[in-house]
XYZ file of C-alpha atoms in Angstrom:
604
model
C 59.778 -52.324 -81.974
C 61.127 -53.368 -78.472
C 59.156 -55.407 -76.137
C 58.292 -52.111 -73.810
C 56.407 -50.227 -76.910
C 54.769 -53.418 -77.160
C 53.243 -53.394 -73.740
C 52.692 -49.881 -73.635
C 51.001 -49.684 -77.226
C 49.218 -53.288 -75.498
C 47.501 -50.285 -72.498
C 46.617 -47.870 -74.722
C 44.320 -49.952 -77.086
C 42.937 -53.004 -74.844
C 43.348 -53.080 -70.839
C 43.759 -57.185 -71.210
C 48.081 -57.533 -70.894
C 49.290 -60.073 -71.875
C 50.028 -63.371 -70.116
C 52.910 -64.857 -68.500
C 53.398 -68.498 -70.067
C 56.307 -67.453 -72.897
C 58.214 -68.004 -68.503
C 56.982 -71.014 -68.185
C 57.987 -72.810 -71.024
C 61.434 -70.657 -70.637
C 62.055 -72.094 -66.872
C 60.615 -75.345 -68.038
C 63.442 -75.375 -70.583
C 65.392 -74.297 -67.839
C 65.067 -77.037 -65.704
C 65.796 -79.393 -68.122
C 68.794 -78.448 -68.999
C 69.637 -78.165 -65.208
C 69.250 -81.996 -65.412
C 70.264 -82.733 -69.027
C 73.378 -82.004 -67.344
C 73.579 -83.044 -64.270
C 72.843 -86.507 -65.056
C 75.792 -85.984 -68.019
C 78.614 -85.354 -65.819
C 77.690 -87.506 -62.840
C 80.465 -90.642 -64.024
C 83.044 -88.085 -64.220
C 83.106 -87.378 -60.122
C 82.051 -90.888 -59.263
C 84.476 -91.646 -62.026
C 87.444 -93.228 -59.293
C 84.802 -95.795 -57.600
C 82.418 -96.755 -60.880
C 86.521 -98.001 -62.296
C 87.452 -99.611 -59.177
C 83.433 -101.289 -58.871
C 83.364 -102.629 -62.030
C 87.373 -103.295 -62.703
C 87.924 -100.790 -65.574
C 90.884 -99.724 -67.028
C 91.754 -95.772 -67.918
C 91.569 -96.646 -71.231
C 87.625 -99.002 -71.499
C 86.267 -96.199 -68.525
C 88.057 -93.332 -71.674
C 86.017 -95.084 -74.486
C 82.777 -94.694 -71.792
C 83.963 -91.186 -71.968
C 83.428 -90.962 -75.787
C 80.929 -93.708 -75.854
C 78.109 -90.878 -74.451
C 79.864 -87.869 -76.864
C 79.579 -90.196 -80.616
C 76.374 -90.937 -78.927
C 75.629 -87.828 -78.607
C 76.882 -86.909 -81.124
C 75.672 -88.483 -84.054
C 71.733 -87.599 -83.222
C 72.404 -84.525 -83.130
C 70.464 -83.513 -86.606
C 68.223 -86.722 -86.423
C 67.366 -85.694 -83.010
C 66.652 -82.232 -84.757
C 64.783 -82.859 -87.523
C 62.633 -85.175 -85.497
C 62.146 -81.894 -83.008
C 60.784 -80.251 -86.179
C 58.981 -82.032 -87.523
C 57.090 -84.063 -84.836
C 57.136 -80.802 -82.084
C 59.105 -79.729 -79.609
C 56.248 -80.811 -76.436
C 56.615 -84.829 -77.368
C 60.045 -85.121 -78.649
C 61.331 -83.446 -75.617
C 59.274 -85.567 -73.157
C 60.260 -88.333 -75.296
C 64.451 -87.557 -74.426
C 63.881 -86.979 -71.030
C 61.937 -90.003 -70.950
C 64.581 -92.089 -72.926
C 67.909 -90.277 -71.781
C 67.203 -90.360 -67.409
C 66.211 -94.189 -67.902
C 69.518 -95.628 -69.366
C 70.593 -92.606 -66.127
C 69.331 -95.112 -63.626
C 70.519 -97.879 -66.081
C 74.008 -97.507 -65.405
C 73.263 -98.850 -60.889
C 73.004 -102.275 -62.420
C 76.014 -102.778 -64.918
C 78.068 -104.873 -64.154
C 81.146 -104.194 -66.419
C 82.792 -102.984 -69.100
C 79.952 -103.144 -71.997
C 77.449 -102.589 -70.070
C 78.979 -98.749 -69.100
C 79.832 -98.556 -72.585
C 76.203 -99.276 -74.175
C 74.512 -97.415 -71.268
C 76.398 -94.206 -71.765
C 76.307 -94.229 -75.584
C 71.926 -94.652 -75.095
C 72.210 -91.895 -72.848
C 73.515 -90.049 -75.766
C 72.002 -90.520 -78.114
C 69.050 -90.097 -75.403
C 70.145 -86.535 -74.879
C 70.828 -85.240 -78.450
C 68.325 -83.673 -79.171
C 67.649 -81.200 -76.120
C 69.444 -78.996 -76.389
C 68.670 -77.723 -80.750
C 64.811 -78.652 -78.793
C 65.359 -75.748 -76.462
C 66.537 -73.412 -79.351
C 63.896 -74.157 -81.351
C 61.467 -73.685 -78.044
C 63.253 -70.306 -77.791
C 63.341 -69.170 -81.324
C 58.722 -69.207 -81.049
C 58.363 -68.404 -77.256
C 61.195 -65.430 -77.048
C 60.603 -62.376 -78.350
C 63.509 -61.748 -80.318
C 64.987 -59.026 -79.293
C 65.953 -60.984 -76.325
C 66.420 -63.693 -77.775
C 70.083 -64.408 -77.667
C 69.457 -63.882 -73.589
C 66.870 -66.286 -73.434
C 68.839 -68.779 -75.315
C 72.277 -67.898 -72.779
C 69.991 -68.522 -69.327
C 68.338 -71.420 -71.427
C 71.773 -72.576 -72.062
C 72.797 -71.716 -68.631
C 71.319 -73.922 -67.218
C 73.105 -76.748 -67.808
C 76.514 -74.938 -66.717
C 74.088 -74.443 -62.828
C 73.556 -78.719 -63.599
C 76.742 -79.265 -64.104
C 77.942 -77.176 -61.400
C 76.099 -78.084 -59.001
C 76.106 -81.818 -60.495
C 79.964 -83.187 -58.020
C 78.365 -81.631 -54.940
C 75.106 -83.301 -55.157
C 77.571 -86.489 -56.198
C 79.583 -86.100 -53.743
C 76.701 -85.604 -51.489
C 75.110 -88.240 -52.611
C 77.832 -91.480 -52.579
C 78.985 -90.189 -48.216
C 75.539 -89.932 -47.407
C 74.624 -93.351 -48.440
C 77.562 -95.077 -47.179
C 77.102 -93.962 -43.787
C 79.296 -95.985 -40.261
C 76.332 -97.526 -38.847
C 78.226 -100.419 -38.474
C 81.790 -102.013 -38.495
C 81.086 -104.070 -41.219
C 80.629 -101.069 -42.819
C 84.562 -100.281 -42.896
C 85.151 -103.854 -43.100
C 86.952 -105.346 -46.428
C 86.195 -107.966 -48.598
C 88.535 -109.607 -50.890
C 87.618 -107.909 -53.655
C 88.326 -104.890 -52.484
C 91.637 -105.269 -52.116
C 92.364 -104.125 -55.734
C 96.850 -104.781 -55.662
C 96.819 -107.097 -52.440
C 100.633 -108.087 -53.206
C 101.669 -104.516 -53.588
C 99.697 -103.568 -50.385
C 102.241 -106.646 -48.353
C 105.726 -105.090 -50.791
C 104.762 -101.804 -49.438
C 103.569 -102.784 -45.647
C 107.132 -105.186 -45.382
C 108.960 -102.028 -46.956
C 107.990 -100.020 -44.102
C 110.865 -100.411 -42.038
C 113.628 -99.364 -44.078
C 115.055 -95.876 -44.048
C 114.346 -93.778 -46.685
C 116.350 -92.069 -49.466
C 114.231 -88.641 -50.223
C 112.137 -88.411 -47.361
C 109.254 -85.854 -47.576
C 106.734 -85.155 -45.194
C 103.845 -87.081 -47.178
C 106.030 -90.276 -47.930
C 107.397 -90.219 -43.756
C 103.886 -89.855 -43.018
C 102.382 -92.426 -45.464
C 105.591 -95.254 -43.933
C 104.226 -94.745 -40.069
C 100.609 -95.615 -41.477
C 102.499 -97.955 -42.436
C 104.752 -99.452 -39.553
C 101.213 -98.587 -37.905
C 99.344 -100.844 -39.781
C 101.934 -103.314 -39.559
C 102.537 -103.431 -36.370
C 98.205 -104.317 -36.303
C 98.557 -107.501 -38.343
C 99.084 -111.122 -36.424
C 102.247 -112.626 -36.132
C 101.140 -115.567 -38.614
C 99.829 -112.145 -40.972
C 103.238 -110.122 -40.702
C 105.024 -113.641 -42.228
C 102.998 -113.767 -44.631
C 104.000 -110.374 -46.415
C 107.888 -110.944 -47.186
C 106.459 -114.097 -49.438
C 103.647 -111.757 -51.438
C 106.189 -109.398 -51.867
C 108.719 -111.313 -53.490
C 105.699 -113.117 -55.723
C 105.322 -110.102 -56.744
C 108.261 -108.896 -57.840
C 108.836 -112.886 -59.359
C 105.819 -112.053 -60.623
C 106.984 -109.578 -63.796
C 107.635 -110.166 -67.023
C 110.789 -107.966 -66.131
C 112.759 -108.203 -63.334
C 112.584 -104.263 -61.726
C 115.923 -102.698 -61.979
C 116.569 -101.860 -58.576
C 116.336 -103.285 -55.629
C 111.970 -102.334 -54.703
C 111.403 -99.308 -51.735
C 108.622 -97.629 -49.721
C 106.855 -95.480 -51.737
C 107.282 -96.644 -56.027
C 104.319 -97.268 -57.070
C 102.636 -100.036 -58.581
C 104.605 -103.368 -60.576
C 102.690 -103.391 -64.505
C 100.896 -106.479 -63.464
C 99.609 -106.715 -60.253
C 99.841 -110.914 -58.827
C 96.419 -112.498 -58.498
C 94.276 -112.759 -54.973
C 95.769 -116.590 -53.654
C 94.974 -118.455 -50.102
C 97.371 -115.878 -48.326
C 95.140 -112.919 -49.786
C 92.122 -113.943 -47.540
C 94.231 -114.150 -44.387
C 96.203 -110.414 -45.069
C 92.126 -109.420 -45.450
C 91.144 -111.046 -42.256
C 94.391 -108.876 -40.622
C 93.772 -105.684 -42.147
C 89.777 -105.726 -40.938
C 91.390 -106.340 -36.922
C 93.295 -103.456 -37.722
C 90.193 -101.123 -38.596
C 88.279 -102.284 -35.708
C 91.459 -101.618 -33.303
C 92.677 -98.697 -32.674
C 93.028 -95.102 -34.343
C 96.044 -95.888 -36.694
C 97.135 -91.936 -36.053
C 96.299 -89.014 -35.166
C 95.527 -85.515 -37.849
C 98.542 -83.527 -36.764
C 100.099 -87.309 -38.114
C 97.830 -87.529 -40.955
C 98.046 -83.986 -41.631
C 99.668 -84.597 -45.592
C 98.018 -87.125 -46.112
C 95.037 -87.113 -48.430
C 91.584 -88.126 -45.590
C 88.908 -87.647 -46.810
C 86.958 -84.423 -44.972
C 84.616 -87.285 -43.113
C 87.990 -88.419 -40.867
C 89.147 -84.870 -40.611
C 85.292 -84.318 -38.707
C 86.249 -88.443 -37.082
C 89.686 -86.799 -35.603
C 87.321 -82.983 -34.503
C 84.452 -85.242 -33.012
C 86.642 -86.134 -30.422
C 85.915 -89.663 -28.296
C 84.326 -92.011 -31.907
C 81.923 -95.563 -31.065
C 83.740 -98.738 -32.834
C 81.587 -97.535 -36.227
C 83.566 -93.845 -36.259
C 86.552 -95.773 -35.721
C 86.770 -98.749 -38.065
C 85.159 -95.689 -40.968
C 88.715 -93.235 -39.622
C 91.055 -96.431 -39.616
C 89.694 -96.847 -43.262
C 89.375 -93.468 -44.542
C 93.506 -93.361 -43.454
C 94.268 -96.722 -45.120
C 92.819 -96.034 -48.275
C 94.604 -92.236 -48.103
C 98.360 -93.943 -47.275
C 97.234 -96.393 -50.508
C 94.972 -95.799 -52.640
C 96.015 -97.969 -55.811
C 95.664 -100.640 -53.735
C 92.951 -100.759 -51.854
C 88.767 -100.063 -53.139
C 87.079 -96.966 -51.525
C 84.307 -97.751 -49.011
C 82.606 -94.794 -51.096
C 82.214 -97.212 -53.673
C 79.362 -98.774 -52.138
C 77.394 -95.671 -52.791
C 77.290 -94.462 -56.335
C 74.902 -96.928 -57.802
C 72.146 -95.329 -56.004
C 73.011 -92.560 -56.663
C 72.395 -93.259 -60.551
C 68.849 -94.379 -59.223
C 67.954 -91.358 -57.408
C 68.585 -88.713 -60.787
C 67.409 -91.145 -63.301
C 63.874 -91.108 -60.958
C 64.426 -86.708 -61.426
C 63.984 -86.830 -64.794
C 60.404 -89.684 -64.611
C 59.212 -86.102 -63.045
C 60.562 -83.022 -65.593
C 59.402 -85.130 -68.021
C 55.281 -84.842 -66.896
C 56.073 -81.169 -66.360
C 57.548 -80.632 -69.647
C 54.460 -82.357 -71.311
C 51.460 -80.780 -68.796
C 53.648 -76.953 -68.865
C 55.101 -76.959 -72.986
C 53.019 -76.226 -76.261
C 54.942 -76.009 -79.472
C 54.139 -72.788 -81.022
C 52.381 -70.204 -78.560
C 49.087 -69.817 -80.521
C 48.308 -73.390 -79.445
C 49.175 -73.062 -76.043
C 45.854 -72.587 -74.115
C 46.784 -70.699 -71.441
C 48.032 -67.781 -73.896
C 45.728 -65.067 -74.862
C 46.103 -62.631 -78.161
C 48.553 -60.318 -76.409
C 51.393 -62.162 -75.720
C 50.990 -64.130 -78.775
C 51.703 -60.388 -80.320
C 54.257 -59.827 -77.711
C 56.262 -62.964 -78.509
C 56.006 -61.975 -82.619
C 57.645 -58.631 -82.210
C 60.300 -58.190 -84.837
C 60.412 -61.890 -85.554
C 61.285 -62.824 -89.516
C 57.927 -63.174 -91.290
C 58.882 -66.970 -91.744
C 59.388 -67.842 -88.232
C 57.214 -70.837 -89.075
C 55.087 -69.277 -85.795
C 52.311 -71.850 -87.639
C 53.778 -75.234 -87.237
C 53.947 -75.879 -90.984
C 57.133 -78.255 -91.875
C 59.509 -78.240 -95.143
C 62.175 -79.956 -95.515
C 65.722 -78.904 -94.120
C 67.789 -77.316 -96.338
C 70.530 -79.844 -97.124
C 72.136 -78.147 -100.230
C 72.535 -74.761 -97.898
C 73.672 -76.304 -95.065
C 76.404 -78.449 -96.822
C 77.752 -75.781 -98.763
C 77.916 -72.476 -96.208
C 80.895 -71.551 -95.477
C 80.087 -69.544 -92.640
C 78.250 -72.816 -90.900
C 81.050 -74.957 -91.819
C 83.082 -72.077 -89.463
C 81.617 -72.320 -86.320
C 81.053 -76.491 -86.836
C 85.511 -76.245 -86.856
C 85.113 -73.892 -83.906
C 82.672 -76.182 -81.957
C 84.538 -79.418 -82.299
C 88.267 -77.522 -81.372
C 86.389 -75.745 -77.770
C 85.303 -78.921 -76.953
C 88.210 -81.599 -77.066
C 89.620 -78.879 -74.846
C 86.363 -77.889 -72.850
C 85.512 -81.610 -71.998
C 88.869 -82.189 -70.463
C 86.866 -80.036 -67.641
C 83.562 -82.914 -67.261
C 85.682 -85.833 -68.231
C 89.399 -85.850 -66.375
C 89.312 -82.594 -64.199
C 88.705 -85.053 -61.017
C 91.342 -87.476 -62.241
C 94.184 -84.750 -62.247
C 92.643 -83.199 -58.652
C 93.757 -86.821 -57.404
C 96.634 -87.764 -59.076
C 98.931 -84.323 -59.207
C 97.340 -82.607 -56.747
C 96.289 -85.163 -53.805
C 92.896 -83.510 -53.538
C 89.832 -85.723 -52.006
C 87.310 -86.367 -52.881
C 84.809 -83.900 -51.540
C 87.439 -80.837 -51.777
C 88.129 -82.589 -54.815
C 84.526 -82.284 -56.229
C 84.689 -78.746 -54.547
C 87.245 -77.755 -56.245
C 85.822 -79.285 -59.566
C 82.503 -77.251 -59.415
C 84.791 -74.272 -59.922
C 84.791 -74.033 -63.159
C 81.376 -74.891 -63.919
C 79.810 -72.445 -61.673
C 82.112 -69.256 -62.730
C 80.803 -70.663 -66.425
C 77.613 -69.589 -65.224
C 78.683 -65.592 -65.657
C 79.898 -66.592 -68.795
C 76.871 -67.414 -70.312
C 75.210 -64.501 -69.248
C 77.873 -62.370 -70.172
C 78.362 -63.478 -73.296
C 74.667 -63.542 -73.987
C 74.550 -60.382 -72.469
C 78.176 -58.863 -74.929
C 76.647 -60.316 -78.378
C 73.443 -59.068 -78.237
C 75.193 -55.722 -77.362
C 77.399 -55.773 -79.735
C 75.527 -56.913 -82.813
C 73.498 -53.833 -82.449
C 75.980 -51.348 -82.162
C 78.499 -53.165 -84.687
C 75.987 -55.613 -87.172
C 75.451 -59.240 -86.797
C 79.002 -60.714 -88.087
C 81.339 -59.112 -85.728
C 78.192 -59.201 -83.411
C 78.107 -62.774 -83.389
C 81.691 -64.312 -84.578
C 83.386 -61.856 -82.017
C 82.346 -62.792 -79.141
C 83.480 -66.743 -80.480
C 86.459 -66.049 -81.598
C 87.984 -63.712 -79.468
C 87.267 -65.578 -76.015
C 88.749 -68.666 -77.761
C 92.297 -66.729 -77.535
C 91.806 -66.165 -73.883
C 91.423 -69.660 -73.169
C 94.087 -71.055 -75.097
C 96.281 -68.860 -72.786
C 95.012 -70.582 -69.719
C 95.065 -73.596 -70.971
C 99.115 -72.340 -71.970
C 99.059 -70.980 -69.062
C 99.705 -75.231 -67.130
C 102.773 -75.758 -68.178
C 103.641 -73.651 -65.742
C 103.002 -76.200 -63.249
C 100.080 -74.107 -61.140
C 99.306 -75.791 -57.291
C 96.165 -77.475 -57.123
C 94.160 -74.327 -56.572
C 95.465 -72.084 -59.200
C 94.832 -74.879 -61.969
C 91.388 -74.820 -60.571
C 91.741 -70.409 -60.817
C 92.606 -71.294 -64.407
C 90.463 -73.738 -65.306
C 87.768 -71.141 -64.660
C 89.025 -69.479 -67.113
C 88.698 -71.774 -69.786
C 85.314 -72.614 -68.711
C 84.123 -68.547 -68.447
C 85.803 -68.312 -71.987
C 83.910 -71.472 -73.983
C 80.290 -70.330 -72.029
C 80.706 -66.052 -73.176
C 80.620 -67.982 -76.558
C 78.214 -70.717 -76.859
C 74.876 -67.739 -76.196
C 76.397 -65.965 -79.680
C 76.546 -70.144 -81.238
C 73.165 -70.239 -80.077
C 72.219 -67.175 -81.048
C 74.094 -67.147 -84.752
C 71.915 -70.935 -85.317
C 68.457 -69.018 -84.881
C 69.850 -66.301 -86.391
C 70.478 -68.362 -89.818
C 68.195 -71.257 -89.625
C 65.204 -69.810 -88.932
C 61.946 -72.531 -88.467
C 64.921 -75.382 -88.953
C 66.469 -73.504 -85.732
C 67.290 -77.128 -84.070
C 68.686 -79.661 -87.457
C 71.293 -76.037 -87.527
C 72.871 -75.975 -84.038
C 72.114 -79.904 -83.819
C 74.922 -79.749 -86.958
C 77.188 -77.430 -84.742
C 76.677 -79.482 -82.007
C 77.102 -82.539 -83.412
C 80.780 -80.966 -84.467
C 81.087 -79.670 -81.549
C 80.517 -83.166 -79.853
C 82.677 -85.010 -81.472
C 85.513 -83.044 -79.851
C 84.547 -84.201 -76.347
C 83.900 -87.675 -78.072
C 87.673 -87.573 -79.358
C 88.983 -85.371 -75.773
C 89.087 -88.370 -73.019
C 90.800 -90.865 -75.656
C 93.520 -88.228 -77.016
C 94.243 -86.847 -73.092
C 95.300 -90.633 -72.130
C 96.805 -91.193 -75.023
C 99.011 -87.840 -74.405
C 99.412 -88.592 -71.095
C 101.459 -91.771 -72.237
C 102.181 -95.746 -71.053
C 103.239 -93.923 -67.701
C 99.934 -92.570 -67.586
C 101.285 -88.656 -66.268
C 102.411 -86.942 -68.570
C 99.318 -83.514 -68.558
C 101.467 -81.252 -69.810
C 101.465 -83.180 -73.950
C 97.450 -83.113 -72.697
C 97.259 -78.919 -71.428
C 99.209 -77.889 -74.950
C 97.217 -80.379 -77.267
C 93.989 -78.717 -75.514
C 94.996 -75.336 -75.834
C 96.119 -75.916 -79.775
C 92.598 -76.706 -80.173
C 91.362 -74.020 -78.844
C 94.009 -71.278 -80.239
C 92.354 -72.901 -83.944
C 88.647 -72.687 -82.608
C 89.037 -69.393 -81.860
C 90.551 -68.686 -85.059
C 87.457 -70.393 -87.283
C 85.163 -68.844 -85.031
C 86.255 -65.632 -86.264
C 84.632 -65.766 -89.909
C 81.495 -67.149 -89.093
C 78.620 -64.612 -90.573
C 75.203 -64.601 -88.540
C 74.409 -63.142 -92.382
C 74.362 -65.836 -94.371
C 70.968 -67.493 -93.914
C 70.334 -71.038 -94.091
C 67.051 -71.021 -94.218
C 65.836 -70.065 -97.809
C 62.767 -68.594 -96.149
C 65.221 -66.362 -94.511
C 66.414 -64.102 -96.635
C 62.663 -63.280 -97.984
């Protein structure tokens, strides 16, 4: 009997119609899911500013990414068990408060150890969110729409992930306004590589061996900066440049030229550095260094383009434009002015979690029968088609570890999740960096492009839920759950392997969108499988599969960082590894069987 049949029968028997509390509960779960991913990935889109502000290496940042996912993975089963034991209402309230509190705490860290620990703690707090939401869906959604509702809740995460880049970039830029000239001037710590910048300014007068439009614009900018320096500061440039080369353990193989990458060993700041910074600040406060036409090939931030178009600029606006030009021309040498806003963003977003926790505690109950707003008709409607042992009474039983560990199907799902997240995690860790370093996309445009795959993932999530419901009705439970997972991964693998053709920035974004669509297409069948076989232990079963998936996500940043090689530029190896991981995921996904129950009561 469908939900519509029950409504018609109830209308005939009683004038009292079912209440709609299930919509409030499931909507609150959707909001919690949005917040989950918004908090999780904000650091990804602020990573450049976090790394520069805290003085982190790329390797250290990789470990901070992985710390979150390792803790998230290890917390999956315990948090799912806690939710089964103590109820979804109280436990998810605690989880939201924990992860939101540690997200806000990111704003006060001062180095690698602090960031590593805070990210790990936030990951541990988030571990129970999806297993707990899955249990809520199992108890509050009618069976006929269980997979679709699961897809909507999971979609909330993708909504949060999709808005994270724009929310992060908007807040960071808004929190660093150009109200004063001093808001764009530099401190000595803002010169990340003072000797390298001095060297490049010193070499700017020499002719280029292989000129390109971008390099010519960069050289013109360097000449303008050098001309604006006082004679005393100009005199220090050759000294800093020579000391920079001599500080290297191995002498460069050929004479240094303008446009060369930084040498491996930076020269520590010295007395000349402070004078150099003062000279650069005089240039920043002076006339506009380049017009929009001369700088068209440089990755100038969108704010700079708005300032050019504004025409007559105030002193603070002119200083901001010059600072943005300096950053665009020498990104590895200068700390970004927007780096002053990332800490406040963490405070703001973390505070949203406190509001969400209160809303969850107020609106949600563990089962419909406990909710004071739910009438008998709504309880009957939710119960339609539910297995007899769905545990709407809240009775607790032991976790069937033996059946879980001996389930070949669950191990296949775990392997599929592991491979999927090795590839998918690239989209939410290193994609902004790839767009910045390979295609030189500025911050606000980069945030917009990085959000596109996650927006496209919405459609994959919704269509995956719809498809698995229809396939299950037409071909049975085994095919209805396994095919959407397995086949979608093969398409995602093809998209990753297509990256080996070195596409332009927008084509790469489209390929990453295909990866996101196929990943999310298989998410709803995975949730539905956990509910099909888990019964009252749905949270623990989903937590088990999620644990392995997040081991893959934890491995991904470290693997990509390793495959990029010593020069951090071998992206082909990274994309090939992600494609292979998706192929393995697809093969494992094809052998998932949702007819093999894990909860012994579900066999009744």
